mmCIF file of C-alpha atoms in Angstrom:
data_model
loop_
_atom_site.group_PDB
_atom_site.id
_atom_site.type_symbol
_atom_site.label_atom_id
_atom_site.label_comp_id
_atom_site.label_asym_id
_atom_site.label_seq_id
_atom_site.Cartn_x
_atom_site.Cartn_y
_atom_site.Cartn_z
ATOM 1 C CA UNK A 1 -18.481 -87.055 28.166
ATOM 2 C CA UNK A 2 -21.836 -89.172 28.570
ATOM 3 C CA UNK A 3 -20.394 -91.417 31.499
ATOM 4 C CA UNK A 4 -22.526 -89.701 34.221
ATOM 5 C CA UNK A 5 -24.864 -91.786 36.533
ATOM 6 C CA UNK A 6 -28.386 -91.216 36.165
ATOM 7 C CA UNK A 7 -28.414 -89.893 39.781
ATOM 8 C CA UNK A 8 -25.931 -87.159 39.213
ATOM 9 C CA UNK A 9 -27.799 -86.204 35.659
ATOM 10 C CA UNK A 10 -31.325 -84.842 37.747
ATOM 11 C CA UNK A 11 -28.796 -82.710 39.623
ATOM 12 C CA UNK A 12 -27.275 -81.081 36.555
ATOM 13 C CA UNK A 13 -29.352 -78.151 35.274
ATOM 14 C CA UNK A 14 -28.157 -75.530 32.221
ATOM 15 C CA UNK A 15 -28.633 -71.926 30.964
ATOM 16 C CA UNK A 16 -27.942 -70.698 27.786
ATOM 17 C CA UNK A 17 -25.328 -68.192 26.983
ATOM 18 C CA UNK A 18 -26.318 -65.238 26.028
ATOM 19 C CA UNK A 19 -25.416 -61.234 25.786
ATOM 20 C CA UNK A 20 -26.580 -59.325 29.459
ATOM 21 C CA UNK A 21 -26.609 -55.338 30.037
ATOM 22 C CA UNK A 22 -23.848 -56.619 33.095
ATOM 23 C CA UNK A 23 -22.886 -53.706 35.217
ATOM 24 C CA UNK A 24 -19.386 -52.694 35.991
ATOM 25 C CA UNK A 25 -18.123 -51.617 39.513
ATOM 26 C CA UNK A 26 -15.178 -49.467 39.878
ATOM 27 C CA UNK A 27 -14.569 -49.053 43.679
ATOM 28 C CA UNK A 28 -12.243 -46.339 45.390
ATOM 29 C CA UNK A 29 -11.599 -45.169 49.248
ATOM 30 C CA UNK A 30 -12.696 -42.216 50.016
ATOM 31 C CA UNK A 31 -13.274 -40.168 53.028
ATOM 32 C CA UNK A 32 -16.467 -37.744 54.754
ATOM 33 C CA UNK A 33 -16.699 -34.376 54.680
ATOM 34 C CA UNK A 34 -18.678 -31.922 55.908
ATOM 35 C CA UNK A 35 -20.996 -30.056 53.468
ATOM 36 C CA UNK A 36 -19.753 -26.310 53.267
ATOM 37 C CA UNK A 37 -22.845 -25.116 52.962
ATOM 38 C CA UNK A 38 -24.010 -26.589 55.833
ATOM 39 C CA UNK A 39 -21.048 -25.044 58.128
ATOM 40 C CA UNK A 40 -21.401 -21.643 60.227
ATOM 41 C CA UNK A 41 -19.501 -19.780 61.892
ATOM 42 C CA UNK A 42 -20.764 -17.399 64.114
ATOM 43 C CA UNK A 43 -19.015 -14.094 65.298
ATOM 44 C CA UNK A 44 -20.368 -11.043 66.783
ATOM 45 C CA UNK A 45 -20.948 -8.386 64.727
ATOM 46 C CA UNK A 46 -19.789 -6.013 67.552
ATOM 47 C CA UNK A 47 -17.573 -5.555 70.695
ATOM 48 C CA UNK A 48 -19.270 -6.427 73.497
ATOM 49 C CA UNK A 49 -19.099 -8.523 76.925
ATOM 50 C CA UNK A 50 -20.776 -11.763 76.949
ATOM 51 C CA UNK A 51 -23.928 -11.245 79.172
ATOM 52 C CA UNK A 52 -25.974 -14.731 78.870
ATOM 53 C CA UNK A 53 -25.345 -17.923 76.705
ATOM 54 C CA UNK A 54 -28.222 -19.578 76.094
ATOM 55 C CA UNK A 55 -26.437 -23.020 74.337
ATOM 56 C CA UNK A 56 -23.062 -25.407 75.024
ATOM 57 C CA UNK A 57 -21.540 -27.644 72.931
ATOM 58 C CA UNK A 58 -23.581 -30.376 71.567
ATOM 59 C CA UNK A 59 -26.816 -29.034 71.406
ATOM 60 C CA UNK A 60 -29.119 -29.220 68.704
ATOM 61 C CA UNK A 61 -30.388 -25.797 67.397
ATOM 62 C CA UNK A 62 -32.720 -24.062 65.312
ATOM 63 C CA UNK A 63 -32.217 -21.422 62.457
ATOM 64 C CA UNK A 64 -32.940 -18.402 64.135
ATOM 65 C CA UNK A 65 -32.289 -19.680 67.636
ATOM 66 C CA UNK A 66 -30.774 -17.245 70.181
ATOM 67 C CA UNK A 67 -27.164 -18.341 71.140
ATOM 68 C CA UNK A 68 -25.684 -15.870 73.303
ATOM 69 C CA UNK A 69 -26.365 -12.021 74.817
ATOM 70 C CA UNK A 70 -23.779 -9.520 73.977
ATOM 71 C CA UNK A 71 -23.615 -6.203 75.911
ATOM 72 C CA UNK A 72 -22.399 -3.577 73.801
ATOM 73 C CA UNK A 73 -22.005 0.223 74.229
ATOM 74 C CA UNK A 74 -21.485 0.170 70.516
ATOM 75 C CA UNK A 75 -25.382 -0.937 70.460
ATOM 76 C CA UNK A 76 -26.090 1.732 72.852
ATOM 77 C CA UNK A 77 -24.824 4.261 70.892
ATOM 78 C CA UNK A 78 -26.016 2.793 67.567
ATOM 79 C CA UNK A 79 -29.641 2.431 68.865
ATOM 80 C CA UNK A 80 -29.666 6.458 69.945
ATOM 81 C CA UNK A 81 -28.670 7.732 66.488
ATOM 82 C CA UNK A 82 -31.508 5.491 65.084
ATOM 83 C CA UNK A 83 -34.152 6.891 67.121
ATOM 84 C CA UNK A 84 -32.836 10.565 67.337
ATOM 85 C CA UNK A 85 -32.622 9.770 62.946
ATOM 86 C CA UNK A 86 -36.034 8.513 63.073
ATOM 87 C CA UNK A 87 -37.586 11.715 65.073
ATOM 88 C CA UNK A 88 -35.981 13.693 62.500
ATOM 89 C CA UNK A 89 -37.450 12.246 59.617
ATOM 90 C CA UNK A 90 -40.475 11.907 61.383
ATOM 91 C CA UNK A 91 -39.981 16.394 61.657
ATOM 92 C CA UNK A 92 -38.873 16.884 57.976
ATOM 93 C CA UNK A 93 -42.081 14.433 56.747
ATOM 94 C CA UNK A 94 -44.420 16.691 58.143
ATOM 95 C CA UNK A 95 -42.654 19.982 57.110
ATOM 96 C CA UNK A 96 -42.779 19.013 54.045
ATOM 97 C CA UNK A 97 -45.751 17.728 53.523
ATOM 98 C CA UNK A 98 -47.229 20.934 54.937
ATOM 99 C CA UNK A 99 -44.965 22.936 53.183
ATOM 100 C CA UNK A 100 -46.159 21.681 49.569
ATOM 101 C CA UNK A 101 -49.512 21.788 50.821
ATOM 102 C CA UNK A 102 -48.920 25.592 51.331
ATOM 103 C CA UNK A 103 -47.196 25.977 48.369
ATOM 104 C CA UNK A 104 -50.083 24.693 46.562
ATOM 105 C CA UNK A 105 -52.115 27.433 47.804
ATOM 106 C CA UNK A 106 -49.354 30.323 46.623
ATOM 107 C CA UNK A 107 -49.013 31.073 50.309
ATOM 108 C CA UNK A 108 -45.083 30.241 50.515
ATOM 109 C CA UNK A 109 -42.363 30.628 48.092
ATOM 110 C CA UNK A 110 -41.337 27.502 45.939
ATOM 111 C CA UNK A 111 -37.427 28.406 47.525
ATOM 112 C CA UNK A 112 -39.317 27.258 50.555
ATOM 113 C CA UNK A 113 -40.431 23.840 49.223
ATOM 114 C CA UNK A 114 -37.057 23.170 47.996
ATOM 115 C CA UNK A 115 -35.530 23.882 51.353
ATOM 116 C CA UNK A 116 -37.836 21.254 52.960
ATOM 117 C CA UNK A 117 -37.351 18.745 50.742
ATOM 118 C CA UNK A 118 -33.396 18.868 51.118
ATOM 119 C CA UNK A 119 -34.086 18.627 54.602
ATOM 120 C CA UNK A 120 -36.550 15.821 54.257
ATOM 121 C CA UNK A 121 -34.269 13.551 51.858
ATOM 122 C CA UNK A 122 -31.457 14.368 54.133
ATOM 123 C CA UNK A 123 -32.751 13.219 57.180
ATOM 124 C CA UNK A 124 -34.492 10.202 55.261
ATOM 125 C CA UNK A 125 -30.600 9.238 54.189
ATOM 126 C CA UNK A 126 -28.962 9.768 57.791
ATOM 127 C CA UNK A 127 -32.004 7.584 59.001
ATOM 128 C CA UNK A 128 -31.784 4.970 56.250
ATOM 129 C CA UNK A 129 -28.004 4.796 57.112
ATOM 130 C CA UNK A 130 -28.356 3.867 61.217
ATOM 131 C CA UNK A 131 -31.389 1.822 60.206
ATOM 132 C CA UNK A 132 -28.918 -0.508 57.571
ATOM 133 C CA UNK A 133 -26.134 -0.586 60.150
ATOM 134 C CA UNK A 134 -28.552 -1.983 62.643
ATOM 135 C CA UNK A 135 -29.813 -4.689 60.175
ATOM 136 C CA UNK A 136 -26.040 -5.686 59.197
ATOM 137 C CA UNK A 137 -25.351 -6.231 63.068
ATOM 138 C CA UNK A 138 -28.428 -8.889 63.475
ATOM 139 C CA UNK A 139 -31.430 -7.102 64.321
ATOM 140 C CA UNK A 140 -34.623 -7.769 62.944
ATOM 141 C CA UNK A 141 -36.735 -5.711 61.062
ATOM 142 C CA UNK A 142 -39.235 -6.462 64.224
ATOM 143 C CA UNK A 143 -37.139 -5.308 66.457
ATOM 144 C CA UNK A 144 -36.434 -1.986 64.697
ATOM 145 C CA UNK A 145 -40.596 -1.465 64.495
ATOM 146 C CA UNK A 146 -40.475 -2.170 68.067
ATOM 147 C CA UNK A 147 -37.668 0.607 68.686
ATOM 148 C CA UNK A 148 -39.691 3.220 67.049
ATOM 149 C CA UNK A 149 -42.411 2.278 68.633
ATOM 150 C CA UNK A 150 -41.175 2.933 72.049
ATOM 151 C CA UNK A 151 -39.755 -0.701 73.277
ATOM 152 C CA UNK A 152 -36.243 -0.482 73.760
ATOM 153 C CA UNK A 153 -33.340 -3.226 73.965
ATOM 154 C CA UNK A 154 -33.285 -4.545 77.400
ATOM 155 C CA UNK A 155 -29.593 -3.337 78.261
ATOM 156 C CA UNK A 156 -29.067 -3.242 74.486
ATOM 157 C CA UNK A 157 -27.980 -6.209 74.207
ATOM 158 C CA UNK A 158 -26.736 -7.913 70.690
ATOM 159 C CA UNK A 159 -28.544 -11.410 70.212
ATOM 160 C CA UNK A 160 -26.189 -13.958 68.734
ATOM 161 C CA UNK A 161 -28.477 -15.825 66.560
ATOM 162 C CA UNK A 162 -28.376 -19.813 65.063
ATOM 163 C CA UNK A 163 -27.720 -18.695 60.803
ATOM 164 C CA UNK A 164 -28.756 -22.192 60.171
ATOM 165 C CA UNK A 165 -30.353 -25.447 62.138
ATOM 166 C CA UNK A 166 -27.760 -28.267 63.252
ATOM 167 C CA UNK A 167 -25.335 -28.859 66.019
ATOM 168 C CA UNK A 168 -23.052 -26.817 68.052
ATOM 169 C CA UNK A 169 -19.858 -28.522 67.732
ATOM 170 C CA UNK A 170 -17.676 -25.416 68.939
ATOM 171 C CA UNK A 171 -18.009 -22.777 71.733
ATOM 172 C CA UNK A 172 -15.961 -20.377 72.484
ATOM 173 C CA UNK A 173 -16.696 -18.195 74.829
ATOM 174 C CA UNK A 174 -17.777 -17.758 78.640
ATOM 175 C CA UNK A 175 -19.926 -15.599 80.375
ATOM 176 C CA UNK A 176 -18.107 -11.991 81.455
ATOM 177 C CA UNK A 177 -15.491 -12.294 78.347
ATOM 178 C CA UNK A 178 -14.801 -9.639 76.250
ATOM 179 C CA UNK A 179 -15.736 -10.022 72.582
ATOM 180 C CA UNK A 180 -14.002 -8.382 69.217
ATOM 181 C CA UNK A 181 -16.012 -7.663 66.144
ATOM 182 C CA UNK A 182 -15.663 -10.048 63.944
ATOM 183 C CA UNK A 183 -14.409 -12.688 66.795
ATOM 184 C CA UNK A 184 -15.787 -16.349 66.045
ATOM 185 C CA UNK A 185 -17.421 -17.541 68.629
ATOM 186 C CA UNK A 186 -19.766 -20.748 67.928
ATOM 187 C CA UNK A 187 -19.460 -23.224 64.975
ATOM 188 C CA UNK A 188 -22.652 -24.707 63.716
ATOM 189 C CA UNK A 189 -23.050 -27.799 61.589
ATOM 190 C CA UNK A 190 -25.411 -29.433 59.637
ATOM 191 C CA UNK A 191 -24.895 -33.222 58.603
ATOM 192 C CA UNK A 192 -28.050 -34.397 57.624
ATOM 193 C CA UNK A 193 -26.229 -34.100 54.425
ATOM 194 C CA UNK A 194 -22.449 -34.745 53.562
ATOM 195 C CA UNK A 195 -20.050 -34.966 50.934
ATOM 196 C CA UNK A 196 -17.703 -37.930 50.373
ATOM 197 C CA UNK A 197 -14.277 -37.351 48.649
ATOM 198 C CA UNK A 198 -12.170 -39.835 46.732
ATOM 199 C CA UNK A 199 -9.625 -40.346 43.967
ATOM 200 C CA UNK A 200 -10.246 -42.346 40.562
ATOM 201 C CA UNK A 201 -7.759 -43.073 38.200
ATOM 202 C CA UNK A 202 -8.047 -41.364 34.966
ATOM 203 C CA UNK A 203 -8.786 -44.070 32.776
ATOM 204 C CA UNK A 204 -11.901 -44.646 35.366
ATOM 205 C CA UNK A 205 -13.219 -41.187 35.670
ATOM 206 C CA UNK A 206 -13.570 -40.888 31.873
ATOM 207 C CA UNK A 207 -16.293 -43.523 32.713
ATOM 208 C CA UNK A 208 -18.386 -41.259 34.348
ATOM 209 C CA UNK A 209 -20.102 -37.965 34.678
ATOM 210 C CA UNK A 210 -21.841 -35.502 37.404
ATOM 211 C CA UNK A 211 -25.168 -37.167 37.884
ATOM 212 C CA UNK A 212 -24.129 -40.753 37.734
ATOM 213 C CA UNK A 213 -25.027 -42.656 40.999
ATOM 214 C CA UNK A 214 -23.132 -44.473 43.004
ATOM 215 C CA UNK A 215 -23.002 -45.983 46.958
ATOM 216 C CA UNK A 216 -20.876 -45.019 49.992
ATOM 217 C CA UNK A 217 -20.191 -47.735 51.830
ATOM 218 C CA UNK A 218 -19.067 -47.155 55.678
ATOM 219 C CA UNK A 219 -16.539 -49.351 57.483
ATOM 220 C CA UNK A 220 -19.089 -52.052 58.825
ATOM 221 C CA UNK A 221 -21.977 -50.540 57.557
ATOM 222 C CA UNK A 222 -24.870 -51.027 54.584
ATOM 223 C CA UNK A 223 -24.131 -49.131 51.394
ATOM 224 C CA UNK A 224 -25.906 -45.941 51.094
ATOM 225 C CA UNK A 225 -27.044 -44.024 48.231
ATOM 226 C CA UNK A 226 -24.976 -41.332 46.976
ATOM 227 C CA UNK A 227 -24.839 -39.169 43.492
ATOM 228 C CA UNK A 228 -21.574 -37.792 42.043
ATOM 229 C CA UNK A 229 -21.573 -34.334 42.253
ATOM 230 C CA UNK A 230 -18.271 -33.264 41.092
ATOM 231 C CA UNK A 231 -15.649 -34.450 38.772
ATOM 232 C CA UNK A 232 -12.292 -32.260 38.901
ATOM 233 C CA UNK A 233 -11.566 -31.012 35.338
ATOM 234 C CA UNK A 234 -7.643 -31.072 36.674
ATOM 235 C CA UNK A 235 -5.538 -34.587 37.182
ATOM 236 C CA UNK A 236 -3.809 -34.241 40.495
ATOM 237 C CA UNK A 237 0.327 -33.989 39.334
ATOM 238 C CA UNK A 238 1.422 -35.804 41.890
ATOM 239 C CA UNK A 239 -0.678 -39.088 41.382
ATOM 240 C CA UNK A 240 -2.518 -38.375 38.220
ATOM 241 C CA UNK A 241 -6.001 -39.381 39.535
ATOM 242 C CA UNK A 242 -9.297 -37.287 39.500
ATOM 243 C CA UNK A 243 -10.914 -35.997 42.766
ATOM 244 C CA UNK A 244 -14.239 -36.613 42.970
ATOM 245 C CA UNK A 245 -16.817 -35.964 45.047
ATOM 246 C CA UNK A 246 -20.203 -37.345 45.880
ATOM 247 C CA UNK A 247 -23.487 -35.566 47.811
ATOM 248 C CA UNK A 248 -24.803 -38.139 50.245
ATOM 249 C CA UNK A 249 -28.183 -37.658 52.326
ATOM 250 C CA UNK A 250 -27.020 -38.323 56.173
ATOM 251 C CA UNK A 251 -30.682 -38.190 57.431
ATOM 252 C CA UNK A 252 -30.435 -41.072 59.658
ATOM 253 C CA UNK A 253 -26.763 -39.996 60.811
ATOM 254 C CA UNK A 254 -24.273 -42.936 59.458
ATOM 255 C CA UNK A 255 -21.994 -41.141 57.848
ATOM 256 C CA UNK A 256 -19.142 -39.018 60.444
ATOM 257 C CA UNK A 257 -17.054 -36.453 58.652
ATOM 258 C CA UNK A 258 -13.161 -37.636 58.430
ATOM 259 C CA UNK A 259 -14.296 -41.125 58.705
ATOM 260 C CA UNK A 260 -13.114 -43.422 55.660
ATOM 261 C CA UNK A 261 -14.973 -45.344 53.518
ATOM 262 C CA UNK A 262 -15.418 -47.141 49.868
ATOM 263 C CA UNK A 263 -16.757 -45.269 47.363
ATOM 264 C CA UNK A 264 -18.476 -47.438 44.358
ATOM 265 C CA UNK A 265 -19.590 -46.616 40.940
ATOM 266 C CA UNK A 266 -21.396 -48.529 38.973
ATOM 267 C CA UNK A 267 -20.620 -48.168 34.712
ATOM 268 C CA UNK A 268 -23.997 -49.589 32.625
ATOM 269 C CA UNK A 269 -21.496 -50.984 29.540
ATOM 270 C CA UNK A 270 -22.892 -52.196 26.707
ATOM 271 C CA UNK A 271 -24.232 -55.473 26.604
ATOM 272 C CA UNK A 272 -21.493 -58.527 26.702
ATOM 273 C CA UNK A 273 -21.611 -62.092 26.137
ATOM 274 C CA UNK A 274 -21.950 -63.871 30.077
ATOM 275 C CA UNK A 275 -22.632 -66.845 31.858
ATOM 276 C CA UNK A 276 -23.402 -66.836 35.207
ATOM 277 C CA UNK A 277 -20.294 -67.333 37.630
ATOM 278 C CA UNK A 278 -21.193 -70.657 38.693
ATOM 279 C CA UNK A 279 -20.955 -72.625 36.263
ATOM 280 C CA UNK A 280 -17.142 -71.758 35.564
ATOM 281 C CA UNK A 281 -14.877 -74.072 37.438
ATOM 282 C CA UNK A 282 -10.830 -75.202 37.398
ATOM 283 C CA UNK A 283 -10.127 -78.669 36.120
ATOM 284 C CA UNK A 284 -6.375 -79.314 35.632
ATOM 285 C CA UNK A 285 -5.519 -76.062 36.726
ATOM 286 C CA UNK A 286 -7.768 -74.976 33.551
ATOM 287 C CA UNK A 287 -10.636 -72.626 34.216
ATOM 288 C CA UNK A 288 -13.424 -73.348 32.123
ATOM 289 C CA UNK A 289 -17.029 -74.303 31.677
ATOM 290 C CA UNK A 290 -18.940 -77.732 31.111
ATOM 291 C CA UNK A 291 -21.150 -77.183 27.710
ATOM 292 C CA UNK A 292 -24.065 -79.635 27.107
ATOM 293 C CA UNK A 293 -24.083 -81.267 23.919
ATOM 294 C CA UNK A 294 -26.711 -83.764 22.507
ATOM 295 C CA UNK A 295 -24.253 -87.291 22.880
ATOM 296 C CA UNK A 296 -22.833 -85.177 26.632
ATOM 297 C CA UNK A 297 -21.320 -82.867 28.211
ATOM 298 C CA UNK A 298 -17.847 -81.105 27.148
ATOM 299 C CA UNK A 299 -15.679 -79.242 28.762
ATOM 300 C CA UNK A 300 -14.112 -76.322 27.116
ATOM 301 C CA UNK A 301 -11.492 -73.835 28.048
ATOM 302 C CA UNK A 302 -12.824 -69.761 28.922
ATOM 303 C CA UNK A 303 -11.203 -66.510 28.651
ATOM 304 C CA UNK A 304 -12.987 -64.479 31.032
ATOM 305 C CA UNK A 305 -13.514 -60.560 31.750
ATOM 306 C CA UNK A 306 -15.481 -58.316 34.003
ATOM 307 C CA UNK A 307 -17.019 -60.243 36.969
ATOM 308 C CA UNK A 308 -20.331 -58.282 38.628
ATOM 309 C CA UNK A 309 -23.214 -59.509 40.263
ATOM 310 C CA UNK A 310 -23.015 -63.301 40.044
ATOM 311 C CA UNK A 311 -22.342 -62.904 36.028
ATOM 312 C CA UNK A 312 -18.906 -63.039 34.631
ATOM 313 C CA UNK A 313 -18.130 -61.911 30.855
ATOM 314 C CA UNK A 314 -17.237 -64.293 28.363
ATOM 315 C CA UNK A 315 -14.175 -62.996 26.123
ATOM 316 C CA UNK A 316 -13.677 -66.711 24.096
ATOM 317 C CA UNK A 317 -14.561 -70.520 24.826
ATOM 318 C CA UNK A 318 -18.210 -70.101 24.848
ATOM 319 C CA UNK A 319 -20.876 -68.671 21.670
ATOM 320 C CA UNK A 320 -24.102 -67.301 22.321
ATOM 321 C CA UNK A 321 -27.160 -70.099 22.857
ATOM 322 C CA UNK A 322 -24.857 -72.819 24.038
ATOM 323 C CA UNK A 323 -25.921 -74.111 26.757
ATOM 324 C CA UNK A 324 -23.853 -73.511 29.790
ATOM 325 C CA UNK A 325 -24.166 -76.140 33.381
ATOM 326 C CA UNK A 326 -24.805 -74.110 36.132
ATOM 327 C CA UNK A 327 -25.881 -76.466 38.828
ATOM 328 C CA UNK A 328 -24.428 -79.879 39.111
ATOM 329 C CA UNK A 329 -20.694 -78.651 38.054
ATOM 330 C CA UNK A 330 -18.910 -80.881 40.707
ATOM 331 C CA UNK A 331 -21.028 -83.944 39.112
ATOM 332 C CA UNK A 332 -18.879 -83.377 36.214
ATOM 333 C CA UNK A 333 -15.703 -83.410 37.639
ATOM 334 C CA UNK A 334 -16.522 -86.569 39.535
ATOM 335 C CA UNK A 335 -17.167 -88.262 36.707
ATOM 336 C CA UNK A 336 -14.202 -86.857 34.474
ATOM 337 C CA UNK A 337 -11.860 -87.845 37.243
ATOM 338 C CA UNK A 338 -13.430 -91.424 37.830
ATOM 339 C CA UNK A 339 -12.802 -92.080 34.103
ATOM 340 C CA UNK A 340 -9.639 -90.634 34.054
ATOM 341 C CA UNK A 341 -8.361 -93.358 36.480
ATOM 342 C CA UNK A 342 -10.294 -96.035 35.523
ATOM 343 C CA UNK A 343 -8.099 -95.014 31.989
ATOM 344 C CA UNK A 344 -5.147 -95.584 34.197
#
């Protein structure tokens, strides 16, 4: 076809055909989750009766942050055996160390020394044992020096304390309430960083692998970055699709665990023949492509594949380093149709 006005020809511009690296999306839903390791749940470690609470639901907190007093007569008694352990061993040191002094000297009987230092490992075991307990209900190794040192537990009370730094997003307890050991009391989360769930088919997992990156895109929200972290090694045998699951960074707070969202993946294939996607048009319910020529401009029929980022992939109509139009497509048709009536 060479029947186009000079007018319509400055508007036509072309771009060879040629083989692109052309990315391929596989999309999925998927839904937020919270980060397990970013989840605590916080029990006392002994009976008690809640004394003071020093947070409510909703606040921000700090690893190591007090949370609530409990007053225990467990702690009481606990705290009495350490100190009572601790003068002990602080007896069967000395005697010992004067006894092997002594026994150095061949004034005492080495019978003697061995009787001290059974009583010396003895007492160091019984006080090792309180001291271990104490640690494994929450106190510091500060607090213990400051036991033996004379400073005791103001109404030996059992600080609750923040395991980790994030958000109190449960509370369950009041002031004056009983407590059991073990009884969960606060929930604690973290979601500066999440995890996002979904389900590929297994023809599009095989695609991928733990590392790849990907984007999480929130309902009416900008894609964020996210890497895929997990890759089930089991097909689900109800719907024979993989579960993955992707770590996201939630810094600036978009993402809300058990929303839904789309999860993408991009697949870098190997390089295909493509044109970009403007320059493929319908013309008698034919999708094809105009081709410059040196008498014109043809139009030829396309079989097309993958579409992705303004490119589409070129399966037959089209050889590499033909020259494709890109701009100036409805020019062409114009004309086609003018002389196609005129014909008439």
């Amino acid at each position: 076809m060479d029947q186009v006005p000079q007018q319509a020809r400055q508007r036509i511009h072309s771009e060879e055909a040629k083989e692109r690296l052309t990315p391929h999306s596989v999309s999925a839903p998927g839904n937020v989750a919270l980060d397990l390791s970013q989840v605590a749940k916080v029990s006392s470690r002994i009976p008690g009766q809640v004394d003071k609470i020093m947070v409510q639901l909703g606040n921000r907190v700090k690893k190591g942050q007090p949370l609530a007093a409990v007053e225990s007569m467990r702690l009481d008694e606990l705290v009495q055996e350490y100190l009572v352990a601790k003068s002990k061993l602080d007896v069967a040191s000395s005697n010992f160390e004067r006894t092997k002094q002594l026994q150095a000297e061949n004034i005492i009987s080495q019978r003697r020394l061995l009787e001290d230092r059974g009583h010396h490992i003895e007492a160091q075991a019984v006080y090792q044992h309180v001291r271990e307990k104490l640690l494994n209900m929450g106190l510091s190794e500060q607090e213990l020096h400051q036991l033996e040192h004379g400073s005791h537990l103001e109404g030996h009370k059992y600080l609750l304390r923040a395991p980790l730094s994030g958000t109190v997003v449960a509370q369950n307890i009041v002031l004056g309430q009983g407590v059991a050991a073990g009884e969960q009391l606060f929930e604690i989360v973290d979601t500066s960083r999440v995890w996002v769930f979904a389900n590929l088919p297994i023809e599009q997992a095989r695609e991928f692998k733990e590392g790849d990156n990907g984007q999480v895109v929130p309902r009416g929200g900008a894609p964020i970055h996210a890497q895929l972290a997990y890759l089930s090694p089991v097909a689900d045998e109800t719907t024979r699709t993989i579960r993955v699951r992707f770590d996201v960074d939630n810094s600036q707070g978009h993402l809300k665990p058990n929303e839904f969202v789309e999860v993408r993946l991009i697949d870098q294939q190997q390089p295909v023949l493509s044109i970009p996607l403007s320059a493929v048009t319908m013309l008698d319910s034919v999708r094809g492509v105009f081709l410059k020529r040196d008498t014109g401009y043809d139009f030829v029929f396309i079989e097309t594949g993958q579409e992705s980022g303004g490119l589409v992939e070129v399966i037959h109509g089209v050889n590499p380093g033909e020259q494709v139009v890109t701009e100036g497509v409805f020019d062409l048709k114009n004309a086609i149709m003018k002389t196609s009536i005129q014909g008439e």
